[in-house]
mmCIF file of C-alpha atoms in Angstrom:
data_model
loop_
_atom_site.group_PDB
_atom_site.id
_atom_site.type_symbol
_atom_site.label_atom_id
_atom_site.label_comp_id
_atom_site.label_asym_id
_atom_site.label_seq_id
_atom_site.Cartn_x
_atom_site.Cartn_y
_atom_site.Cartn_z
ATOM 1 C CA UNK A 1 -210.758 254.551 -8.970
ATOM 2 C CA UNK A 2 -211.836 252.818 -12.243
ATOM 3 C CA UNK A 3 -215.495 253.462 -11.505
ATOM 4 C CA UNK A 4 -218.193 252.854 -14.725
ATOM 5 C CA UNK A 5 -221.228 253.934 -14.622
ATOM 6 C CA UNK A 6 -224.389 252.521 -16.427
ATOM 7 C CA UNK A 7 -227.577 253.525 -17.057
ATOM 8 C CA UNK A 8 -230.724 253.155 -16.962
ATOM 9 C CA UNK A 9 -230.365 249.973 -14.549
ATOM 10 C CA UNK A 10 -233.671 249.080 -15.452
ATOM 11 C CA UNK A 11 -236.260 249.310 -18.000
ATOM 12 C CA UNK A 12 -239.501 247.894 -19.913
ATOM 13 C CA UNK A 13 -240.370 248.631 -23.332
ATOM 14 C CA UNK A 14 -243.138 247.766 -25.706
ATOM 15 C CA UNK A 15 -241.916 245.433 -28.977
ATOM 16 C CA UNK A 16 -240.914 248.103 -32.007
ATOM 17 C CA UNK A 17 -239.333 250.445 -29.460
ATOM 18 C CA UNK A 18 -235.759 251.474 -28.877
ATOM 19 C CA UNK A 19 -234.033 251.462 -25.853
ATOM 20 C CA UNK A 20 -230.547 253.624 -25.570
ATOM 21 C CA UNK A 21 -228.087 252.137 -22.652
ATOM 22 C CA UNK A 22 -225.326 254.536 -21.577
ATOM 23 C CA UNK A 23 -222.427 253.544 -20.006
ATOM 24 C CA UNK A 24 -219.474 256.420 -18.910
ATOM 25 C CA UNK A 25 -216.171 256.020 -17.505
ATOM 26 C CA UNK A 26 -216.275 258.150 -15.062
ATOM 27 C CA UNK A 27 -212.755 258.368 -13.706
ATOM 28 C CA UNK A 28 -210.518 257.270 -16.465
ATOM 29 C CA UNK A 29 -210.371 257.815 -20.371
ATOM 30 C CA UNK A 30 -211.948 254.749 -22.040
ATOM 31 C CA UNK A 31 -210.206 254.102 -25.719
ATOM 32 C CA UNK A 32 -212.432 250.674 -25.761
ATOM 33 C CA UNK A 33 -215.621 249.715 -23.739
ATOM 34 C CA UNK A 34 -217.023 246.358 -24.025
ATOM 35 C CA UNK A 35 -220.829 245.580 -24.186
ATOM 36 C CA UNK A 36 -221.971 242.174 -23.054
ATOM 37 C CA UNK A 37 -225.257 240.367 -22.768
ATOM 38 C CA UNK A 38 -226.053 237.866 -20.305
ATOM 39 C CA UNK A 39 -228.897 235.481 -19.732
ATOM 40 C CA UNK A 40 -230.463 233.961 -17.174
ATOM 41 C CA UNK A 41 -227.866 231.737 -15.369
ATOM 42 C CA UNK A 42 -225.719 231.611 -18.118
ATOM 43 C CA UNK A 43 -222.153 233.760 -18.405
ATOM 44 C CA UNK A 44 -221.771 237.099 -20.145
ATOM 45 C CA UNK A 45 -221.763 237.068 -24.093
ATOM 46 C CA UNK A 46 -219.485 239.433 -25.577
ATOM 47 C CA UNK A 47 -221.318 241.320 -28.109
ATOM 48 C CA UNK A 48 -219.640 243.876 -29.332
ATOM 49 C CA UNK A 49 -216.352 246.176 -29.099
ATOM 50 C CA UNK A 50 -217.004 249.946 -28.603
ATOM 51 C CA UNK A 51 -213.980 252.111 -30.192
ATOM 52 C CA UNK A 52 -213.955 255.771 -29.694
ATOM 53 C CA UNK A 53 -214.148 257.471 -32.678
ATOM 54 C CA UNK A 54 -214.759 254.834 -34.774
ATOM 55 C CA UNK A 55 -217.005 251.809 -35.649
ATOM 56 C CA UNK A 56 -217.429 249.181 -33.275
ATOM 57 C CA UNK A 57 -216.466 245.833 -33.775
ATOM 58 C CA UNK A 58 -219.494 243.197 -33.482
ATOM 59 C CA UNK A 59 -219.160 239.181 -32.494
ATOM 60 C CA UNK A 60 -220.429 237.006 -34.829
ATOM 61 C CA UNK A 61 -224.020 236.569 -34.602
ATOM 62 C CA UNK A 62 -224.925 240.009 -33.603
ATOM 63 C CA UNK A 63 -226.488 242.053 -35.896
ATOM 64 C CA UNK A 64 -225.166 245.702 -35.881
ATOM 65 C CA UNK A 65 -227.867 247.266 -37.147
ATOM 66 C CA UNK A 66 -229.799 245.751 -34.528
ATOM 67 C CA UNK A 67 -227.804 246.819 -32.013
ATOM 68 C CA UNK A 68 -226.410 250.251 -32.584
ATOM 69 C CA UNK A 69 -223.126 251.401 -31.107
ATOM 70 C CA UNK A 70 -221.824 254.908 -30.668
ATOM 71 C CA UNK A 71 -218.255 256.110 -28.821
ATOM 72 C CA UNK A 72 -218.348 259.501 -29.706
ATOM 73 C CA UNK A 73 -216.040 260.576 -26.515
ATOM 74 C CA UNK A 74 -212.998 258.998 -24.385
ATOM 75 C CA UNK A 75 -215.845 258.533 -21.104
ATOM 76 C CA UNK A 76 -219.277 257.442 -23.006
ATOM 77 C CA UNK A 77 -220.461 254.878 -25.258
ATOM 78 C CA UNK A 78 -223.789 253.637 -25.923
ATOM 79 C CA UNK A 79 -225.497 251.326 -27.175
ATOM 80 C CA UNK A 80 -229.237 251.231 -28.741
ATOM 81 C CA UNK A 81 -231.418 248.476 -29.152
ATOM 82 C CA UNK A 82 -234.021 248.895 -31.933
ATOM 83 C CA UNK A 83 -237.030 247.576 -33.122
ATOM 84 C CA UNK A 84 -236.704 245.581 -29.086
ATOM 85 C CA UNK A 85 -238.765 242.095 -29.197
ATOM 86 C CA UNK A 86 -239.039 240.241 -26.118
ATOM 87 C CA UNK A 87 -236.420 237.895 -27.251
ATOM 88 C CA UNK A 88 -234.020 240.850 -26.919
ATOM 89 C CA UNK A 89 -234.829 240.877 -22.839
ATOM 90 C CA UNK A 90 -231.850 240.194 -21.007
ATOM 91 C CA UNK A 91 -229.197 242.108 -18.978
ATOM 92 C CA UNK A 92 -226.871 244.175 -20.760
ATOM 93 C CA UNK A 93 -223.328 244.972 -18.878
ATOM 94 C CA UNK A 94 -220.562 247.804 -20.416
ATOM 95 C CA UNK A 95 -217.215 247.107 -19.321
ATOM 96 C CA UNK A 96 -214.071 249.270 -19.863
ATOM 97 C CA UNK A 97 -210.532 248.591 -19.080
ATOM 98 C CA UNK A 98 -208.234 251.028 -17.257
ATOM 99 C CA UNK A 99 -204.743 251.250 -18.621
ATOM 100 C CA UNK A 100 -201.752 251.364 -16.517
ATOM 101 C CA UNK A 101 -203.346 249.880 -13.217
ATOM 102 C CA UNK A 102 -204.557 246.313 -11.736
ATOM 103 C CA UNK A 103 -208.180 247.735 -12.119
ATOM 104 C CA UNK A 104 -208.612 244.431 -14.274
ATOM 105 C CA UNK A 105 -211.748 244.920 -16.076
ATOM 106 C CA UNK A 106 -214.632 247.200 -14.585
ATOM 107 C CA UNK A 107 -218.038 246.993 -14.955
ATOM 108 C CA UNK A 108 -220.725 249.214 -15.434
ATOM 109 C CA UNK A 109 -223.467 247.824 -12.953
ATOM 110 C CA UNK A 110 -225.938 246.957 -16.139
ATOM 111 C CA UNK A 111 -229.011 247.170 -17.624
ATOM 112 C CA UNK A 112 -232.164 244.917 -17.152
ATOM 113 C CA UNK A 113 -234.050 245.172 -20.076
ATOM 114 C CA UNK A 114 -237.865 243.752 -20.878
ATOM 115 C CA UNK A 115 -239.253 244.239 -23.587
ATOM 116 C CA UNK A 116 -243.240 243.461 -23.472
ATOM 117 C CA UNK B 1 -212.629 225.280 -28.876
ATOM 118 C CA UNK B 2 -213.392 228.165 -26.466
ATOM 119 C CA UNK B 3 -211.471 230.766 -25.285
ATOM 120 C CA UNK B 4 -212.128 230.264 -21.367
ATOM 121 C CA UNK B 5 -213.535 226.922 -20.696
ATOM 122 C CA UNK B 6 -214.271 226.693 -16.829
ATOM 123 C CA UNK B 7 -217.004 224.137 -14.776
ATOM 124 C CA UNK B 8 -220.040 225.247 -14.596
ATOM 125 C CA UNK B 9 -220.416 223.648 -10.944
ATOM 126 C CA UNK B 10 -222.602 223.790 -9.229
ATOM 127 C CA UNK B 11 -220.222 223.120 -6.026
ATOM 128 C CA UNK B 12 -221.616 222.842 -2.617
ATOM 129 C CA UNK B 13 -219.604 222.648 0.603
ATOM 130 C CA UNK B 14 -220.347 223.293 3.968
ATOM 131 C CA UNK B 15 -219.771 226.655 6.087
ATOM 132 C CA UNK B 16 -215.050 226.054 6.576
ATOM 133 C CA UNK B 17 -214.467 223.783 3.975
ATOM 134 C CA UNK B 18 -211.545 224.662 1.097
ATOM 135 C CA UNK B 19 -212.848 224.359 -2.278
ATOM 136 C CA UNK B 20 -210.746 225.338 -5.405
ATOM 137 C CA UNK B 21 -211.923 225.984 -8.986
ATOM 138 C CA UNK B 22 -209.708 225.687 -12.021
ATOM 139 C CA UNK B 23 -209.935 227.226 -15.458
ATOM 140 C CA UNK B 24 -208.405 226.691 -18.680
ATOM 141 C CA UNK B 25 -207.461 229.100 -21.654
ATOM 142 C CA UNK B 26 -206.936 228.318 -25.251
ATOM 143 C CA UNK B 27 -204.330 231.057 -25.992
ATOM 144 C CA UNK B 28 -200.766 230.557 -25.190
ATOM 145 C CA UNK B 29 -200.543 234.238 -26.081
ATOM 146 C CA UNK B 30 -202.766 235.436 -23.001
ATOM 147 C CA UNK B 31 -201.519 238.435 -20.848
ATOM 148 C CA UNK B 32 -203.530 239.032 -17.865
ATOM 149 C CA UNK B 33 -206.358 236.499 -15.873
ATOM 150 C CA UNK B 34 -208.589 237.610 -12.928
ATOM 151 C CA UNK B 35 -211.042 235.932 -10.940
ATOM 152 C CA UNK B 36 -214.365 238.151 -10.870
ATOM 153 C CA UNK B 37 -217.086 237.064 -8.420
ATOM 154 C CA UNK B 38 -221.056 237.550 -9.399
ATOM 155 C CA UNK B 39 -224.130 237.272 -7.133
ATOM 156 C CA UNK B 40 -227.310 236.818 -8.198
ATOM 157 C CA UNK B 41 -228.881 239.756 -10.920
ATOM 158 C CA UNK B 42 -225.657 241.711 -10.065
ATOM 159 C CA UNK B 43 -223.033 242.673 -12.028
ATOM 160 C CA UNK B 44 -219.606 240.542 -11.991
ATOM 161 C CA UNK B 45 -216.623 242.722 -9.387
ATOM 162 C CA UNK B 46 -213.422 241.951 -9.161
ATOM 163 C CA UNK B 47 -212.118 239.332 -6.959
ATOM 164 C CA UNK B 48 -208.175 239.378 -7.726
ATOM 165 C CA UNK B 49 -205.999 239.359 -10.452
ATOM 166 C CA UNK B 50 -203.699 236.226 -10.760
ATOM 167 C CA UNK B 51 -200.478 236.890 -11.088
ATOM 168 C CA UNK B 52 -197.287 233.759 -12.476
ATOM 169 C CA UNK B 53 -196.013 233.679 -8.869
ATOM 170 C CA UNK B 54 -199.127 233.099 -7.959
ATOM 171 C CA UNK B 55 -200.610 235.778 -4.785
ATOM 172 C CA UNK B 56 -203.085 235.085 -1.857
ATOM 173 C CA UNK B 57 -205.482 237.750 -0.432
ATOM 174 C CA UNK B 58 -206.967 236.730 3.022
ATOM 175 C CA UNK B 59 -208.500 233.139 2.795
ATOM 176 C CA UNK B 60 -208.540 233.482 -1.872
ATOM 177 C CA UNK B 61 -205.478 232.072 -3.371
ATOM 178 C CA UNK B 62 -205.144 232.197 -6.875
ATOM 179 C CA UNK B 63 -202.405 230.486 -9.253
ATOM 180 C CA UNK B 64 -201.065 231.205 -13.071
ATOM 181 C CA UNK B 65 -200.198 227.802 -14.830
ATOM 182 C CA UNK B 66 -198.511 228.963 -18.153
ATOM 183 C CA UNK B 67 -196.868 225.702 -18.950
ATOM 184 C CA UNK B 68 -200.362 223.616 -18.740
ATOM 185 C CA UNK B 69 -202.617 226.701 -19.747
ATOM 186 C CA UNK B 70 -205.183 227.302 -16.463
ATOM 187 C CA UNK B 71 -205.574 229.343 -13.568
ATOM 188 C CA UNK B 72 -206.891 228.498 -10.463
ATOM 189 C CA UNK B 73 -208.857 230.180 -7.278
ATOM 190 C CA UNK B 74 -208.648 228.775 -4.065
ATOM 191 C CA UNK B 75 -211.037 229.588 -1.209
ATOM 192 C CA UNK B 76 -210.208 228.192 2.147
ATOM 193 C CA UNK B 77 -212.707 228.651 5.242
ATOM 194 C CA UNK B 78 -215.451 228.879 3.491
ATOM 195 C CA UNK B 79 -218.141 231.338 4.663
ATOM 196 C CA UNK B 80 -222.087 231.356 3.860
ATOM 197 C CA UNK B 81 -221.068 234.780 1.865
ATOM 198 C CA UNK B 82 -218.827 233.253 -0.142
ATOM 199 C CA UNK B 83 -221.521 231.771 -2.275
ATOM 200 C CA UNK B 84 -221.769 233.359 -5.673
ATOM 201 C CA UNK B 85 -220.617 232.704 -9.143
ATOM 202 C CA UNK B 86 -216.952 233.048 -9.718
ATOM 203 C CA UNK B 87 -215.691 233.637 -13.355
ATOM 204 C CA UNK B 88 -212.419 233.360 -14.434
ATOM 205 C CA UNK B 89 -211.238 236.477 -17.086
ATOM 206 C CA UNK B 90 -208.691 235.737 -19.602
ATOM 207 C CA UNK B 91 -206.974 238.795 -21.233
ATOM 208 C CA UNK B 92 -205.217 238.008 -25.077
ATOM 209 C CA UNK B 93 -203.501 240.063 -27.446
ATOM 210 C CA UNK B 94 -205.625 243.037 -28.815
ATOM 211 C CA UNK B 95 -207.314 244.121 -25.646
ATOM 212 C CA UNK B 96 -210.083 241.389 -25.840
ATOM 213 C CA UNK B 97 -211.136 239.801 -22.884
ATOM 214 C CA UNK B 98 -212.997 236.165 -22.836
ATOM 215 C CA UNK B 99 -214.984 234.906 -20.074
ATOM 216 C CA UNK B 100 -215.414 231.498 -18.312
ATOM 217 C CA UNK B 101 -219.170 230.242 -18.048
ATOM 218 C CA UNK B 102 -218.912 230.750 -14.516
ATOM 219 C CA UNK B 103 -218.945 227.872 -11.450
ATOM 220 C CA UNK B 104 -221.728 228.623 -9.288
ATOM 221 C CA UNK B 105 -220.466 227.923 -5.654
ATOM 222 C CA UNK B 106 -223.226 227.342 -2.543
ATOM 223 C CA UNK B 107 -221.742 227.409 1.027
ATOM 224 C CA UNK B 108 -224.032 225.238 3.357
ATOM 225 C CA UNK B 109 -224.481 225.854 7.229
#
């Protein structure tokens, strides 16, 4: 049980574009997803808090209307990056945490983005 | 001061040596730790949860230090598949969740 799921796992886009990640509990009811961001050999970056229903909660230094959450349902959230430069490539991971269990915290298995 | 603070590593040991890996947390309020493991361009999975009395799963121990603050994964035997990056997981009041940097582990032949 606990299983996220995350897509696309992979994708390039040009500079200017936007890129929409989706990430779905697909066993469980997800009040709260996570998105991280994680460089090249270093550890994942919490960037923001997704809370169904209503606005997520960003970590400083992220700019939220850069990087636009939505958690319209208790099994999806997603998150778009707009206006992508190439500074903005990295590997984007949802998470979500399953109540009531020792599922810890699952991950979706994330998003390599390039932007070019 | 970070939430997680954890060595970065890198440690290598050869194929059946024991090699242990602490971490240390900020808040005294904390609820739940795991240890998650990572390979390369992969997400991070699960590894165990660490409980106070401390619980073992096959050759991973891990241990819950309230009183000094850390947690601690210990891998005996080590096999070549062991090697990975191990993060510790710290859980704190209001559902948020704070990651270690990671310690990269290499198992030699």
């Amino acid at each position: 049980g606990a299983v996220v799921s995350q897509h696309p796992s992979r994708v390039i886009c040009k500079s200017g574009t936007s890129v929409k990640i989706e990430c779905r509990s697909l066993d469980f009811q997800a009040t709260t997803m996570f998105w991280y961001r994680q460089f090249p050999k270093q550890s994942l970056m919490l960037m923001a808090t997704s809370n169904e229903g209503s606005k997520a909660t960003y970590e400083q230094g992220v700019e939220k209307d850069k990087f636009l959450i939505n958690h319209a349902s208790l099994t999806l959230s997603t998150l778009t990056v707009t206006s992508a430069h190439p500074e903005d490539s990295s590997f984007y991971i949802c998470s979500a945490h399953r109540a009531g269990g020792s599922y810890g915290y699952t991950f979706g298995s994330g998003t390599r983005l390039t932007v070019v | 001061r970070k939430e997680v603070e954890q060595d970065p590593g890198p440690f290598n040991v050869p194929e059946g040596a024991t090699v242990a890996f602490n971490c240390t947390y900020s808040n005294s309020a904390s609820q739940s730790f795991f240890w998650y493991r990572q390979d390369c361009r992969k997400e991070p999975k699960l590894l165990m949860s660490v409980y106070s009395s401390g619980n073992e799963d096959g050759r991973f121990t891990a241990q819950l230090n309230r009183a000094s603050q850390y947690i601690s994964l210990l891998i005996r035997d080590s096999k070549l598949s062991d090697s990975a990056t191990y993060l510790c997981v710290v859980n704190i009041p209001g559902n948020q969740f704070y990651f270690g940097t990671g310690t990269s582990l290499t198992v030699i032949p």
